[in-house]
Amino acid sequence: MAHPTRSWRRLRSPLLWALPLLLAFTFGMGQLGGVFHSLFPTLQRPLYLQQSFPSLVLAHLTLVGISSLIAVGVGVAAGIAVTREWGKPFRPLLETVVAMGQTFPPVAVLAVAVPVMGFGPQPAILALVLYGLLPVVQGTLAGLASVPAASREVALGVGMSRLQMLARVELPLAAPVIVSGIRTSVIINIGTAAIASSVGTQSLGSPIVIGLSGFNTAYVIQGAILVALLAIVVDMLFERWADALQRRRGPVA
């Protein structure tokens, strides 16, 4: 039986209201025509009807998922590489490159990539990967640096190879910090992915882009509400994952 205090804490979790709210707006936004007509009486079409909102949420999640998987794969691998003895000289170069990737505006990346790659999801994914690399690399470097030296010495003492020590000791102990970096990267990408609609890719940015170009504030609000709720829910899910990893790791010395 769950402890009463723990049960009460779970009931007070914001995830319990954020997730139903996201689902309600995703599947019920199309029924809110009357509400938006009353809020924006001067607009002839205050409800976005070009695509269904569930399809927009799915397209947005797919775009964020693909770009985040690439950013995590490249970022974690590069972070691990520059913490090995043979890769340490490349660490300043890596940190400079990923920092430049995030400081370069995603819109500018799209402007450069579209003439080469054409309209569609590819330039948007490229921009999101570049924008999401920095938190992943920083999280990986910080996570590996937090592994106690004594743990490495014990691993080497029992005969583990460098690869075994990485897989069985370093990565499990560094996981909570690495996940925090991935969490930041994914949340950034959820918000930034809205710009993908400016290059012809379907996402929750579609009503925002069309609303901005047509001076339709209602469209902008509808897209922004779903982007914000999606970011909140995903952030809370990552928080729970990071907490579970931290409990498994135990208190930090």
Coordinates of C-alpha atoms in Angstrom, one line a residue:
M1 CA 0.0 0.0 0.0
A2 CA 1.4 3.4 -1.0
H3 CA 2.4 5.8 1.8
P4 CA -0.3 8.5 2.3
T5 CA 2.2 11.3 2.0
R6 CA 3.6 9.8 -1.2
S7 CA 0.1 9.3 -2.6
W8 CA -0.8 12.9 -1.9
R9 CA 2.4 14.1 -3.5
R10 CA 1.5 12.1 -6.7
L11 CA -2.0 13.6 -6.7
R12 CA -0.5 17.1 -6.5
S13 CA 1.9 16.4 -9.4
P14 CA 1.4 19.0 -12.2
L15 CA 1.6 16.1 -14.7
L16 CA -1.8 14.9 -13.6
W17 CA -3.4 18.1 -14.9
A18 CA -1.0 19.0 -17.7
L19 CA -1.3 15.7 -19.6
P20 CA -5.2 15.7 -19.6
L21 CA -5.1 19.3 -20.6
L22 CA -2.8 18.6 -23.5
L23 CA -5.1 15.7 -24.7
A24 CA -8.2 17.9 -24.2
F25 CA -6.8 20.7 -26.3
T26 CA -5.4 18.4 -28.9
F27 CA -8.6 16.5 -29.5
G28 CA -11.1 19.2 -28.5
M29 CA -9.6 22.3 -30.1
G30 CA -11.7 21.8 -33.2
Q31 CA -14.9 22.0 -31.0
L32 CA -13.9 25.4 -29.6
G33 CA -15.1 27.4 -32.6
G34 CA -17.8 29.2 -30.5
V35 CA -15.3 30.2 -27.9
F36 CA -12.8 31.7 -30.4
H37 CA -15.7 33.4 -32.3
S38 CA -16.7 35.1 -29.0
L39 CA -13.0 36.0 -28.2
F40 CA -12.2 37.3 -31.7
P41 CA -15.6 38.6 -33.1
T42 CA -13.8 40.6 -35.9
L43 CA -12.2 37.4 -37.4
Q44 CA -14.2 35.6 -40.0
R45 CA -12.4 32.3 -39.4
P46 CA -11.0 32.2 -35.9
L47 CA -10.5 28.5 -35.8
Y48 CA -7.6 26.8 -37.6
L49 CA -9.1 24.1 -39.9
Q50 CA -6.5 23.4 -42.6
Q51 CA -5.2 20.4 -40.7
S52 CA -6.5 18.6 -37.6
F53 CA -4.7 19.4 -34.4
P54 CA -4.0 15.7 -33.5
S55 CA -2.1 15.4 -36.9
L56 CA -0.2 18.6 -36.1
V57 CA 0.9 17.3 -32.7
L58 CA 2.0 14.0 -34.2
A59 CA 3.9 15.7 -37.0
H60 CA 5.5 18.1 -34.4
L61 CA 6.5 15.1 -32.1
T62 CA 8.0 13.2 -35.1
L63 CA 10.1 16.2 -36.2
V64 CA 11.4 16.7 -32.6
G65 CA 11.9 13.0 -32.1
I66 CA 14.0 12.6 -35.3
S67 CA 16.1 15.7 -34.7
S68 CA 16.6 14.9 -31.0
L69 CA 17.7 11.3 -31.7
I70 CA 20.3 12.6 -34.1
A71 CA 21.5 15.3 -31.6
V72 CA 21.6 12.8 -28.7
G73 CA 23.5 10.2 -30.8
V74 CA 26.0 12.7 -32.1
G75 CA 26.3 14.7 -28.9
V76 CA 26.8 11.8 -26.5
A77 CA 29.2 10.0 -28.8
A78 CA 31.3 13.2 -29.3
G79 CA 31.1 14.0 -25.5
I80 CA 32.4 10.5 -24.7
A81 CA 35.1 10.7 -27.4
V82 CA 36.7 13.9 -26.1
T83 CA 36.9 12.5 -22.5
R84 CA 39.1 9.7 -23.6
E85 CA 42.9 10.1 -23.5
W86 CA 43.2 10.1 -27.3
G87 CA 40.3 12.6 -27.8
K88 CA 41.1 15.2 -25.1
P89 CA 43.0 17.5 -27.5
F90 CA 39.7 17.9 -29.5
R91 CA 37.6 19.0 -26.6
P92 CA 38.0 22.7 -27.1
L93 CA 37.2 22.3 -30.8
L94 CA 34.1 20.4 -30.0
E95 CA 32.9 22.9 -27.4
T96 CA 33.4 25.7 -29.8
V97 CA 31.6 24.0 -32.7
V98 CA 28.5 23.1 -30.7
A99 CA 28.4 26.5 -29.1
M100 CA 28.5 28.1 -32.6
G101 CA 25.7 25.7 -33.6
Q102 CA 23.4 27.1 -30.9
T103 CA 24.3 30.7 -31.4
F104 CA 23.6 30.5 -35.1
P105 CA 19.9 31.4 -35.4
P106 CA 17.7 28.4 -36.7
V107 CA 16.1 30.8 -39.2
A108 CA 19.5 31.6 -40.7
V109 CA 20.2 27.8 -40.9
L110 CA 17.0 27.4 -42.8
A111 CA 17.8 30.3 -45.1
V112 CA 21.2 28.6 -46.0
A113 CA 19.9 25.0 -46.1
V114 CA 16.7 25.5 -48.2
P115 CA 18.5 26.5 -51.5
V116 CA 20.6 23.3 -51.1
M117 CA 18.2 20.8 -49.6
G118 CA 14.9 22.3 -50.8
F119 CA 11.7 22.8 -48.9
G120 CA 10.6 20.0 -46.5
P121 CA 11.6 18.5 -43.2
Q122 CA 15.4 18.1 -44.0
P123 CA 16.5 21.7 -43.5
A124 CA 14.3 21.9 -40.4
I125 CA 15.9 18.8 -38.9
L126 CA 19.3 20.1 -39.7
A127 CA 18.5 23.4 -37.9
L128 CA 17.1 21.5 -34.9
V129 CA 20.1 19.2 -34.6
L130 CA 22.5 22.1 -34.6
Y131 CA 20.4 23.9 -32.1
G132 CA 20.1 20.9 -29.7
L133 CA 23.7 19.7 -29.7
L134 CA 25.1 22.0 -27.1
P135 CA 23.0 20.9 -24.1
V136 CA 23.6 17.2 -24.9
V137 CA 27.4 17.6 -25.2
Q138 CA 27.6 19.8 -22.0
G139 CA 25.5 17.2 -20.1
T140 CA 27.7 14.4 -21.3
L141 CA 30.9 16.2 -20.3
A142 CA 29.5 17.2 -16.9
G143 CA 28.0 13.7 -16.3
L144 CA 31.3 11.9 -17.0
A145 CA 33.2 14.5 -14.9
S146 CA 31.0 13.7 -12.0
V147 CA 31.9 10.1 -11.9
P148 CA 34.1 9.5 -8.8
A149 CA 37.7 8.6 -9.5
A150 CA 37.5 5.9 -6.9
S151 CA 34.8 4.1 -9.0
R152 CA 37.1 4.1 -12.0
E153 CA 40.0 2.8 -10.0
V154 CA 37.8 0.0 -8.6
A155 CA 36.6 -0.9 -12.1
L156 CA 40.2 -1.1 -13.4
G157 CA 41.2 -3.0 -10.2
V158 CA 38.7 -5.8 -10.9
G159 CA 40.0 -6.2 -14.4
M160 CA 37.5 -4.2 -16.5
S161 CA 38.6 -3.0 -19.9
R162 CA 38.2 0.7 -20.8
L163 CA 35.1 -0.1 -22.8
Q164 CA 33.6 -2.2 -20.0
M165 CA 34.3 0.6 -17.5
L166 CA 32.5 3.1 -19.7
A167 CA 29.5 0.9 -20.2
R168 CA 29.1 -0.6 -16.7
V169 CA 30.4 2.2 -14.5
E170 CA 30.8 5.6 -16.1
L171 CA 27.6 5.9 -18.2
P172 CA 25.3 4.5 -15.5
L173 CA 26.7 6.9 -12.9
A174 CA 26.7 9.9 -15.4
A175 CA 23.2 9.1 -16.6
P176 CA 21.2 11.5 -14.4
V177 CA 23.3 14.5 -15.6
I178 CA 23.3 13.3 -19.3
V179 CA 19.5 13.0 -19.2
S180 CA 19.3 16.5 -17.8
G181 CA 21.2 17.8 -20.9
I182 CA 19.0 15.7 -23.2
R183 CA 15.9 17.2 -21.4
T184 CA 17.1 20.7 -22.1
S185 CA 17.8 19.9 -25.7
V186 CA 14.4 18.3 -26.3
I187 CA 12.5 21.2 -24.7
I188 CA 14.4 23.7 -26.8
N189 CA 13.6 21.7 -29.9
I190 CA 9.9 21.5 -29.1
G191 CA 9.7 25.3 -29.1
T192 CA 12.0 25.8 -32.0
A193 CA 10.4 23.2 -34.2
A194 CA 7.5 25.6 -34.9
I195 CA 9.7 27.4 -37.4
A196 CA 9.7 24.2 -39.5
S197 CA 6.3 25.3 -41.0
S198 CA 8.0 28.3 -42.6
V199 CA 9.8 25.8 -45.0
G200 CA 6.7 23.8 -45.8
T201 CA 6.9 21.2 -43.0
Q202 CA 3.7 20.4 -41.1
S203 CA 4.0 21.1 -37.4
L204 CA 2.3 23.0 -34.6
G205 CA 4.0 26.1 -36.1
S206 CA 1.6 25.9 -39.1
P207 CA -1.3 27.8 -37.4
I208 CA 1.3 30.2 -35.9
V209 CA 3.0 31.0 -39.2
I210 CA -0.4 31.3 -41.1
G211 CA -1.8 33.3 -38.2
L212 CA 1.2 35.7 -38.2
S213 CA 1.1 36.2 -42.0
G214 CA -2.7 36.7 -42.0
F215 CA -3.0 38.8 -38.8
N216 CA -5.1 36.0 -37.3
T217 CA -4.2 36.1 -33.6
A218 CA -6.6 33.2 -32.8
Y219 CA -4.5 30.8 -35.0
V220 CA -1.3 31.9 -33.2
I221 CA -2.9 31.3 -29.8
Q222 CA -4.1 27.8 -30.8
G223 CA -0.7 26.7 -32.0
A224 CA 1.1 28.4 -29.1
I225 CA -1.1 26.7 -26.4
L226 CA -0.4 23.2 -27.8
V227 CA 3.4 23.9 -28.1
A228 CA 3.5 25.2 -24.5
L229 CA 1.5 22.2 -23.1
L230 CA 3.6 19.7 -25.1
A231 CA 6.8 21.2 -23.7
I232 CA 5.5 21.2 -20.2
V233 CA 4.4 17.6 -20.4
V234 CA 7.6 16.3 -21.9
D235 CA 9.6 18.3 -19.4
M236 CA 7.7 16.7 -16.5
L237 CA 8.3 13.2 -18.0
F238 CA 12.0 13.9 -18.3
E239 CA 12.0 15.2 -14.7
R240 CA 10.5 11.9 -13.5
W241 CA 13.1 9.9 -15.6
A242 CA 16.0 11.9 -14.2
D243 CA 14.7 11.5 -10.6
A244 CA 14.4 7.7 -11.1
L245 CA 18.0 7.6 -12.4
Q246 CA 19.2 9.7 -9.5
R247 CA 17.5 7.4 -7.0
R248 CA 19.1 4.4 -8.6
R249 CA 22.5 6.1 -8.5
G250 CA 22.1 7.1 -4.9
P251 CA 23.2 10.3 -3.2
V252 CA 26.1 12.2 -4.8
A253 CA 29.2 12.1 -2.6

